[in-house]
Amino acid sequence: MDYMAAGSRDIATMPRGGYRASCLDRWLQTDRTEYLDRPAGAGADGKKRQVLRSLELLGGLLGDHDRFARLALAQVAEVPDPRILELGAGHGALSQRLLVEHPTAEVTVTDVEPGAVAAMAAGELGRHPRATVRALDATAIDAPDRAFDLAVFALGFHHLPPPQAARVLAEGTRAAERLLLIEPARPPAVLQVLRVATMLPWAPLVPYLHDALISSLRLYSTAALRTLAAHADPAIDLAVRDVGCGMQTVVAARRG
């Protein structure tokens, strides 16, 4: 398997589809940045807010926040008072659902973007007695080993290039008993071509579609995820599961 050779290769050059990705699959990736990835003051602040708001609204309408909360809580079903860390929380809707669904869970809600952290702290999460809102870099988690029962990173892992993605796997499985990634699955290259052809004409006009298109080209395949885990630490095990609607969960934990 290609992930077995991860240690002998430069992880920064790994295609999003994995080292054995086809030429078409390699062509169907991009280094372009989404509005969400652009720094404050880079001329895209308004569009970044539009995308974040769209993600929050669509996640509510489609039931994603509830579904993601159930997926996360299933990972700590046997823990009476789970300590949960949300990485890259963005708008914080997932953490809000976690607090509603579990009456004793303690949730640390984080994001690397200061504006997102300030907005969450000024809202319901900032006032909730079981929530802590703070700025935190998912690639360098400022917490002791096993400080949390679960770390969850929803719809954000693909934003990271391979070296940083591997760091999230290393840090998430260090600071928490297990790390849950919730991500769209990377589609077959032929379907990806159809998606690009459908979305590309509208992407310059609609900020949400702009970011959605770029996101689809930056998704990691299962082979790439296993390569990232092997690069982060050979002791990390991954369990990848299709959860429907084009989504998948990746549960990472260290052996021993």
PDB file of C-alpha atoms in Angstrom:
ATOM      1  CA  MET A   1       0.000   0.000   0.000  1.00  0.00           C
ATOM      2  CA  ASP A   2       1.279   3.466  -0.796  1.00  0.00           C
ATOM      3  CA  TYR A   3       1.009   4.703   2.792  1.00  0.00           C
ATOM      4  CA  MET A   4       3.699   2.214   3.833  1.00  0.00           C
ATOM      5  CA  ALA A   5       6.269   4.319   1.973  1.00  0.00           C
ATOM      6  CA  ALA A   6       5.253   7.585   3.618  1.00  0.00           C
ATOM      7  CA  GLY A   7       8.382   7.848   5.737  1.00  0.00           C
ATOM      8  CA  SER A   8      10.645   7.800   2.703  1.00  0.00           C
ATOM      9  CA  ARG A   9       8.837  10.522   0.755  1.00  0.00           C
ATOM     10  CA  ASP A  10       8.358  14.251   1.105  1.00  0.00           C
ATOM     11  CA  ILE A  11       4.849  14.496   2.536  1.00  0.00           C
ATOM     12  CA  ALA A  12       4.517  18.059   1.235  1.00  0.00           C
ATOM     13  CA  THR A  13       4.433  16.750  -2.339  1.00  0.00           C
ATOM     14  CA  MET A  14       1.782  14.104  -1.740  1.00  0.00           C
ATOM     15  CA  PRO A  15      -1.242  14.492  -4.039  1.00  0.00           C
ATOM     16  CA  ARG A  16      -4.607  14.881  -2.321  1.00  0.00           C
ATOM     17  CA  GLY A  17      -5.592  11.575  -3.871  1.00  0.00           C
ATOM     18  CA  GLY A  18      -2.527   9.802  -2.460  1.00  0.00           C
ATOM     19  CA  TYR A  19       0.785   8.825  -4.031  1.00  0.00           C
ATOM     20  CA  ARG A  20      -0.925   6.399  -6.417  1.00  0.00           C
ATOM     21  CA  ALA A  21      -3.517   8.888  -7.629  1.00  0.00           C
ATOM     22  CA  SER A  22      -4.200   8.911 -11.342  1.00  0.00           C
ATOM     23  CA  CYS A  23      -3.012  11.733 -13.583  1.00  0.00           C
ATOM     24  CA  LEU A  24      -6.594  13.020 -13.811  1.00  0.00           C
ATOM     25  CA  ASP A  25      -7.023  12.921 -10.052  1.00  0.00           C
ATOM     26  CA  ARG A  26      -3.733  14.793  -9.588  1.00  0.00           C
ATOM     27  CA  TRP A  27      -4.913  17.423 -12.062  1.00  0.00           C
ATOM     28  CA  LEU A  28      -8.143  17.772 -10.069  1.00  0.00           C
ATOM     29  CA  GLN A  29      -6.575  19.473  -7.088  1.00  0.00           C
ATOM     30  CA  THR A  30      -5.663  23.066  -6.395  1.00  0.00           C
ATOM     31  CA  ASP A  31      -3.539  25.258  -4.162  1.00  0.00           C
ATOM     32  CA  ARG A  32      -5.928  28.176  -4.503  1.00  0.00           C
ATOM     33  CA  THR A  33      -7.124  29.539  -1.183  1.00  0.00           C
ATOM     34  CA  GLU A  34     -10.733  29.706  -0.135  1.00  0.00           C
ATOM     35  CA  TYR A  35     -12.137  32.924   1.278  1.00  0.00           C
ATOM     36  CA  LEU A  36     -12.201  31.208   4.671  1.00  0.00           C
ATOM     37  CA  ASP A  37      -8.432  30.679   4.497  1.00  0.00           C
ATOM     38  CA  ARG A  38      -7.503  34.245   3.691  1.00  0.00           C
ATOM     39  CA  PRO A  39      -6.123  36.396   6.513  1.00  0.00           C
ATOM     40  CA  ALA A  40      -8.095  39.274   7.946  1.00  0.00           C
ATOM     41  CA  GLY A  41      -7.643  42.467   5.978  1.00  0.00           C
ATOM     42  CA  ALA A  42      -6.789  40.597   2.772  1.00  0.00           C
ATOM     43  CA  GLY A  43      -9.738  42.134   0.929  1.00  0.00           C
ATOM     44  CA  ALA A  44     -12.053  39.161   1.417  1.00  0.00           C
ATOM     45  CA  ASP A  45     -13.421  39.759   4.930  1.00  0.00           C
ATOM     46  CA  GLY A  46     -16.960  40.370   3.715  1.00  0.00           C
ATOM     47  CA  LYS A  47     -16.963  37.276   1.537  1.00  0.00           C
ATOM     48  CA  LYS A  48     -15.453  35.235   4.374  1.00  0.00           C
ATOM     49  CA  ARG A  49     -18.351  36.260   6.618  1.00  0.00           C
ATOM     50  CA  GLN A  50     -20.808  35.352   3.856  1.00  0.00           C
ATOM     51  CA  VAL A  51     -19.312  31.877   3.497  1.00  0.00           C
ATOM     52  CA  LEU A  52     -19.286  31.289   7.251  1.00  0.00           C
ATOM     53  CA  ARG A  53     -22.895  32.412   7.549  1.00  0.00           C
ATOM     54  CA  SER A  54     -23.896  30.212   4.605  1.00  0.00           C
ATOM     55  CA  LEU A  55     -22.227  27.207   6.220  1.00  0.00           C
ATOM     56  CA  GLU A  56     -24.074  27.869   9.458  1.00  0.00           C
ATOM     57  CA  LEU A  57     -27.469  28.323   7.775  1.00  0.00           C
ATOM     58  CA  LEU A  58     -27.127  25.373   5.392  1.00  0.00           C
ATOM     59  CA  GLY A  59     -25.837  23.161   8.191  1.00  0.00           C
ATOM     60  CA  GLY A  60     -28.982  23.963  10.134  1.00  0.00           C
ATOM     61  CA  LEU A  61     -31.355  23.504   7.201  1.00  0.00           C
ATOM     62  CA  LEU A  62     -29.788  20.200   6.151  1.00  0.00           C
ATOM     63  CA  GLY A  63     -29.502  18.918   9.700  1.00  0.00           C
ATOM     64  CA  ASP A  64     -25.718  18.658   9.532  1.00  0.00           C
ATOM     65  CA  HIS A  65     -25.108  20.228  12.945  1.00  0.00           C
ATOM     66  CA  ASP A  66     -27.401  17.699  14.612  1.00  0.00           C
ATOM     67  CA  ARG A  67     -25.973  14.793  12.619  1.00  0.00           C
ATOM     68  CA  PHE A  68     -22.378  15.760  13.316  1.00  0.00           C
ATOM     69  CA  ALA A  69     -23.165  16.134  17.027  1.00  0.00           C
ATOM     70  CA  ARG A  70     -24.621  12.616  17.102  1.00  0.00           C
ATOM     71  CA  LEU A  71     -21.566  11.242  15.324  1.00  0.00           C
ATOM     72  CA  ALA A  72     -19.288  12.926  17.863  1.00  0.00           C
ATOM     73  CA  LEU A  73     -21.281  11.841  20.904  1.00  0.00           C
ATOM     74  CA  ALA A  74     -21.328   8.237  19.669  1.00  0.00           C
ATOM     75  CA  GLN A  75     -17.554   8.262  20.139  1.00  0.00           C
ATOM     76  CA  VAL A  76     -17.910   9.069  23.847  1.00  0.00           C
ATOM     77  CA  ALA A  77     -21.132   7.170  24.559  1.00  0.00           C
ATOM     78  CA  GLU A  78     -19.538   5.278  27.457  1.00  0.00           C
ATOM     79  CA  VAL A  79     -17.984   8.361  29.063  1.00  0.00           C
ATOM     80  CA  PRO A  80     -20.268   9.835  31.761  1.00  0.00           C
ATOM     81  CA  ASP A  81     -18.988  13.416  31.607  1.00  0.00           C
ATOM     82  CA  PRO A  82     -17.063  13.738  28.337  1.00  0.00           C
ATOM     83  CA  ARG A  83     -14.485  16.423  27.743  1.00  0.00           C
ATOM     84  CA  ILE A  84     -14.749  17.407  24.088  1.00  0.00           C
ATOM     85  CA  LEU A  85     -12.475  19.689  22.092  1.00  0.00           C
ATOM     86  CA  GLU A  86     -13.796  21.173  18.854  1.00  0.00           C
ATOM     87  CA  LEU A  87     -11.063  22.249  16.455  1.00  0.00           C
ATOM     88  CA  GLY A  88     -11.726  24.818  13.744  1.00  0.00           C
ATOM     89  CA  ALA A  89     -15.182  25.520  15.141  1.00  0.00           C
ATOM     90  CA  GLY A  90     -15.867  28.492  12.851  1.00  0.00           C
ATOM     91  CA  HIS A  91     -19.433  29.514  13.741  1.00  0.00           C
ATOM     92  CA  GLY A  92     -19.671  27.168  16.749  1.00  0.00           C
ATOM     93  CA  ALA A  93     -22.987  25.549  15.791  1.00  0.00           C
ATOM     94  CA  LEU A  94     -21.649  22.019  16.301  1.00  0.00           C
ATOM     95  CA  SER A  95     -20.485  22.787  19.826  1.00  0.00           C
ATOM     96  CA  GLN A  96     -23.862  24.324  20.621  1.00  0.00           C
ATOM     97  CA  ARG A  97     -25.560  21.081  19.557  1.00  0.00           C
ATOM     98  CA  LEU A  98     -23.118  18.998  21.620  1.00  0.00           C
ATOM     99  CA  LEU A  99     -24.019  20.990  24.718  1.00  0.00           C
ATOM    100  CA  VAL A 100     -27.750  20.589  24.048  1.00  0.00           C
ATOM    101  CA  GLU A 101     -27.564  16.867  23.271  1.00  0.00           C
ATOM    102  CA  HIS A 102     -25.363  15.926  26.248  1.00  0.00           C
ATOM    103  CA  PRO A 103     -26.338  17.440  29.606  1.00  0.00           C
ATOM    104  CA  THR A 104     -22.943  16.982  31.285  1.00  0.00           C
ATOM    105  CA  ALA A 105     -20.451  17.338  28.439  1.00  0.00           C
ATOM    106  CA  GLU A 106     -17.776  20.006  28.798  1.00  0.00           C
ATOM    107  CA  VAL A 107     -16.848  21.504  25.447  1.00  0.00           C
ATOM    108  CA  THR A 108     -13.784  23.546  24.593  1.00  0.00           C
ATOM    109  CA  VAL A 109     -14.608  25.483  21.432  1.00  0.00           C
ATOM    110  CA  THR A 110     -11.627  26.677  19.409  1.00  0.00           C
ATOM    111  CA  ASP A 111     -10.552  28.248  16.165  1.00  0.00           C
ATOM    112  CA  VAL A 112      -7.303  29.703  14.888  1.00  0.00           C
ATOM    113  CA  GLU A 113      -9.090  32.739  13.413  1.00  0.00           C
ATOM    114  CA  PRO A 114      -9.337  35.553  16.045  1.00  0.00           C
ATOM    115  CA  GLY A 115     -12.504  36.998  14.487  1.00  0.00           C
ATOM    116  CA  ALA A 116     -14.317  33.667  14.711  1.00  0.00           C
ATOM    117  CA  VAL A 117     -13.225  33.207  18.328  1.00  0.00           C
ATOM    118  CA  ALA A 118     -14.401  36.710  19.248  1.00  0.00           C
ATOM    119  CA  ALA A 119     -17.798  36.142  17.595  1.00  0.00           C
ATOM    120  CA  MET A 120     -18.329  32.833  19.397  1.00  0.00           C
ATOM    121  CA  ALA A 121     -17.220  34.286  22.722  1.00  0.00           C
ATOM    122  CA  ALA A 122     -19.706  37.140  22.312  1.00  0.00           C
ATOM    123  CA  GLY A 123     -22.593  34.737  21.676  1.00  0.00           C
ATOM    124  CA  GLU A 124     -24.317  31.897  23.509  1.00  0.00           C
ATOM    125  CA  LEU A 125     -21.185  29.763  23.711  1.00  0.00           C
ATOM    126  CA  GLY A 126     -19.347  32.496  25.584  1.00  0.00           C
ATOM    127  CA  ARG A 127     -22.062  32.506  28.237  1.00  0.00           C
ATOM    128  CA  HIS A 128     -22.566  28.768  28.548  1.00  0.00           C
ATOM    129  CA  PRO A 129     -21.346  27.322  31.882  1.00  0.00           C
ATOM    130  CA  ARG A 130     -20.031  24.121  30.256  1.00  0.00           C
ATOM    131  CA  ALA A 131     -18.282  25.798  27.324  1.00  0.00           C
ATOM    132  CA  THR A 132     -14.858  27.379  27.041  1.00  0.00           C
ATOM    133  CA  VAL A 133     -14.129  29.465  23.951  1.00  0.00           C
ATOM    134  CA  ARG A 134     -10.504  30.078  23.085  1.00  0.00           C
ATOM    135  CA  ALA A 135      -8.081  30.629  20.229  1.00  0.00           C
ATOM    136  CA  LEU A 136      -6.140  27.494  19.395  1.00  0.00           C
ATOM    137  CA  ASP A 137      -4.063  26.163  16.509  1.00  0.00           C
ATOM    138  CA  ALA A 138      -5.081  22.600  15.650  1.00  0.00           C
ATOM    139  CA  THR A 139      -1.510  21.839  14.547  1.00  0.00           C
ATOM    140  CA  ALA A 140      -0.084  22.798  17.979  1.00  0.00           C
ATOM    141  CA  ILE A 141      -2.732  22.079  20.605  1.00  0.00           C
ATOM    142  CA  ASP A 142      -1.953  23.879  23.855  1.00  0.00           C
ATOM    143  CA  ALA A 143      -3.175  21.131  26.197  1.00  0.00           C
ATOM    144  CA  PRO A 144      -1.624  18.242  28.151  1.00  0.00           C
ATOM    145  CA  ASP A 145      -1.650  14.687  26.841  1.00  0.00           C
ATOM    146  CA  ARG A 146      -5.114  13.059  27.066  1.00  0.00           C
ATOM    147  CA  ALA A 147      -6.681  16.277  28.329  1.00  0.00           C
ATOM    148  CA  PHE A 148      -9.828  15.439  26.323  1.00  0.00           C
ATOM    149  CA  ASP A 149     -11.866  12.335  25.671  1.00  0.00           C
ATOM    150  CA  LEU A 150     -12.541  13.431  22.111  1.00  0.00           C
ATOM    151  CA  ALA A 151     -11.283  16.024  19.655  1.00  0.00           C
ATOM    152  CA  VAL A 152     -13.576  16.692  16.701  1.00  0.00           C
ATOM    153  CA  PHE A 153     -12.702  18.566  13.507  1.00  0.00           C
ATOM    154  CA  ALA A 154     -15.669  18.973  11.160  1.00  0.00           C
ATOM    155  CA  LEU A 155     -15.357  20.150   7.550  1.00  0.00           C
ATOM    156  CA  GLY A 156     -11.975  21.753   8.097  1.00  0.00           C
ATOM    157  CA  PHE A 157      -9.273  19.125   7.656  1.00  0.00           C
ATOM    158  CA  HIS A 158      -9.058  19.563   3.875  1.00  0.00           C
ATOM    159  CA  HIS A 159      -8.110  23.226   4.325  1.00  0.00           C
ATOM    160  CA  LEU A 160      -4.669  22.100   5.514  1.00  0.00           C
ATOM    161  CA  PRO A 161      -1.747  21.126   3.257  1.00  0.00           C
ATOM    162  CA  PRO A 162      -0.266  17.688   3.968  1.00  0.00           C
ATOM    163  CA  PRO A 163       2.425  18.690   6.523  1.00  0.00           C
ATOM    164  CA  GLN A 164      -0.092  20.617   8.635  1.00  0.00           C
ATOM    165  CA  ALA A 165      -2.744  17.907   8.205  1.00  0.00           C
ATOM    166  CA  ALA A 166      -0.291  15.325   9.543  1.00  0.00           C
ATOM    167  CA  ARG A 167       0.380  17.606  12.516  1.00  0.00           C
ATOM    168  CA  VAL A 168      -3.335  17.713  13.310  1.00  0.00           C
ATOM    169  CA  LEU A 169      -3.420  13.912  13.367  1.00  0.00           C
ATOM    170  CA  ALA A 170      -0.398  13.850  15.658  1.00  0.00           C
ATOM    171  CA  GLU A 171      -1.646  16.567  17.989  1.00  0.00           C
ATOM    172  CA  GLY A 172      -5.281  15.476  18.032  1.00  0.00           C
ATOM    173  CA  THR A 173      -4.396  11.922  19.047  1.00  0.00           C
ATOM    174  CA  ARG A 174      -2.001  13.235  21.686  1.00  0.00           C
ATOM    175  CA  ALA A 175      -4.301  15.734  23.385  1.00  0.00           C
ATOM    176  CA  ALA A 176      -7.407  13.507  23.141  1.00  0.00           C
ATOM    177  CA  GLU A 177      -8.124   9.811  23.492  1.00  0.00           C
ATOM    178  CA  ARG A 178      -9.341   9.888  19.906  1.00  0.00           C
ATOM    179  CA  LEU A 179      -9.706  12.355  17.071  1.00  0.00           C
ATOM    180  CA  LEU A 180     -12.833  12.459  14.904  1.00  0.00           C
ATOM    181  CA  LEU A 181     -12.649  14.047  11.463  1.00  0.00           C
ATOM    182  CA  ILE A 182     -15.918  14.664   9.622  1.00  0.00           C
ATOM    183  CA  GLU A 183     -15.249  15.345   5.954  1.00  0.00           C
ATOM    184  CA  PRO A 184     -16.795  14.895   2.520  1.00  0.00           C
ATOM    185  CA  ALA A 185     -15.292  11.895   0.752  1.00  0.00           C
ATOM    186  CA  ARG A 186     -13.041  12.614  -2.224  1.00  0.00           C
ATOM    187  CA  PRO A 187     -15.140  11.552  -5.233  1.00  0.00           C
ATOM    188  CA  PRO A 188     -13.845   9.523  -8.184  1.00  0.00           C
ATOM    189  CA  ALA A 189     -12.079  11.708 -10.734  1.00  0.00           C
ATOM    190  CA  VAL A 190     -14.805  11.375 -13.360  1.00  0.00           C
ATOM    191  CA  LEU A 191     -17.475  12.588 -10.953  1.00  0.00           C
ATOM    192  CA  GLN A 192     -15.157  15.371  -9.866  1.00  0.00           C
ATOM    193  CA  VAL A 193     -14.934  16.576 -13.471  1.00  0.00           C
ATOM    194  CA  LEU A 194     -18.735  16.815 -13.589  1.00  0.00           C
ATOM    195  CA  ARG A 195     -18.800  18.702 -10.311  1.00  0.00           C
ATOM    196  CA  VAL A 196     -16.246  21.224 -11.547  1.00  0.00           C
ATOM    197  CA  ALA A 197     -18.119  21.730 -14.816  1.00  0.00           C
ATOM    198  CA  THR A 198     -21.353  22.373 -12.904  1.00  0.00           C
ATOM    199  CA  MET A 199     -19.979  24.709 -10.238  1.00  0.00           C
ATOM    200  CA  LEU A 200     -17.267  26.632 -12.071  1.00  0.00           C
ATOM    201  CA  PRO A 201     -19.546  29.112 -13.910  1.00  0.00           C
ATOM    202  CA  TRP A 202     -21.170  30.160 -10.627  1.00  0.00           C
ATOM    203  CA  ALA A 203     -18.124  30.150  -8.367  1.00  0.00           C
ATOM    204  CA  PRO A 204     -17.002  33.734  -9.156  1.00  0.00           C
ATOM    205  CA  LEU A 205     -20.496  35.031  -8.342  1.00  0.00           C
ATOM    206  CA  VAL A 206     -21.368  33.169  -5.140  1.00  0.00           C
ATOM    207  CA  PRO A 207     -18.751  33.122  -2.338  1.00  0.00           C
ATOM    208  CA  TYR A 208     -20.119  29.904  -0.841  1.00  0.00           C
ATOM    209  CA  LEU A 209     -19.840  28.071  -4.184  1.00  0.00           C
ATOM    210  CA  HIS A 210     -16.358  29.507  -4.698  1.00  0.00           C
ATOM    211  CA  ASP A 211     -15.212  27.911  -1.450  1.00  0.00           C
ATOM    212  CA  ALA A 212     -17.219  24.722  -1.997  1.00  0.00           C
ATOM    213  CA  LEU A 213     -15.562  24.170  -5.377  1.00  0.00           C
ATOM    214  CA  ILE A 214     -12.070  24.706  -4.022  1.00  0.00           C
ATOM    215  CA  SER A 215     -12.851  22.465  -1.037  1.00  0.00           C
ATOM    216  CA  SER A 216     -13.917  19.634  -3.328  1.00  0.00           C
ATOM    217  CA  LEU A 217     -10.532  19.808  -5.064  1.00  0.00           C
ATOM    218  CA  ARG A 218      -8.635  19.722  -1.776  1.00  0.00           C
ATOM    219  CA  LEU A 219     -10.286  16.691  -0.172  1.00  0.00           C
ATOM    220  CA  TYR A 220      -8.012  13.833   0.873  1.00  0.00           C
ATOM    221  CA  SER A 221      -8.627  10.290  -0.321  1.00  0.00           C
ATOM    222  CA  THR A 222      -8.600   7.368   2.115  1.00  0.00           C
ATOM    223  CA  ALA A 223      -5.139   6.377   0.863  1.00  0.00           C
ATOM    224  CA  ALA A 224      -3.872   9.914   1.476  1.00  0.00           C
ATOM    225  CA  LEU A 225      -5.381   9.953   4.976  1.00  0.00           C
ATOM    226  CA  ARG A 226      -3.565   6.730   5.831  1.00  0.00           C
ATOM    227  CA  THR A 227      -0.320   8.178   4.494  1.00  0.00           C
ATOM    228  CA  LEU A 228      -0.777  11.267   6.652  1.00  0.00           C
ATOM    229  CA  ALA A 229      -1.396   9.123   9.729  1.00  0.00           C
ATOM    230  CA  ALA A 230       1.670   6.968   9.062  1.00  0.00           C
ATOM    231  CA  HIS A 231       3.749  10.125   8.621  1.00  0.00           C
ATOM    232  CA  ALA A 232       2.380  11.642  11.841  1.00  0.00           C
ATOM    233  CA  ASP A 233       3.016   8.526  13.935  1.00  0.00           C
ATOM    234  CA  PRO A 234       3.080   4.846  12.906  1.00  0.00           C
ATOM    235  CA  ALA A 235       1.180   4.099  16.129  1.00  0.00           C
ATOM    236  CA  ILE A 236      -1.929   5.940  14.879  1.00  0.00           C
ATOM    237  CA  ASP A 237      -4.762   3.724  13.673  1.00  0.00           C
ATOM    238  CA  LEU A 238      -7.468   5.067  11.367  1.00  0.00           C
ATOM    239  CA  ALA A 239     -11.029   3.874  10.909  1.00  0.00           C
ATOM    240  CA  VAL A 240     -12.747   5.427   7.880  1.00  0.00           C
ATOM    241  CA  ARG A 241     -16.514   5.040   7.562  1.00  0.00           C
ATOM    242  CA  ASP A 242     -19.048   6.225   4.997  1.00  0.00           C
ATOM    243  CA  VAL A 243     -21.907   7.946   6.823  1.00  0.00           C
ATOM    244  CA  GLY A 244     -24.028   8.804   3.789  1.00  0.00           C
ATOM    245  CA  CYS A 245     -24.749  11.914   1.727  1.00  0.00           C
ATOM    246  CA  GLY A 246     -21.167  11.921   0.461  1.00  0.00           C
ATOM    247  CA  MET A 247     -19.781  12.316   3.978  1.00  0.00           C
ATOM    248  CA  GLN A 248     -17.327  10.162   5.892  1.00  0.00           C
ATOM    249  CA  THR A 249     -15.901   9.964   9.379  1.00  0.00           C
ATOM    250  CA  VAL A 250     -12.282   9.297  10.180  1.00  0.00           C
ATOM    251  CA  VAL A 251     -11.530   8.145  13.726  1.00  0.00           C
ATOM    252  CA  ALA A 252      -7.861   8.324  14.669  1.00  0.00           C
ATOM    253  CA  ALA A 253      -6.393   6.895  17.869  1.00  0.00           C
ATOM    254  CA  ARG A 254      -2.993   5.719  19.065  1.00  0.00           C
ATOM    255  CA  ARG A 255      -2.339   2.087  19.836  1.00  0.00           C
ATOM    256  CA  GLY A 256      -1.329   1.266  23.383  1.00  0.00           C
TER     257      GLY A 256
END
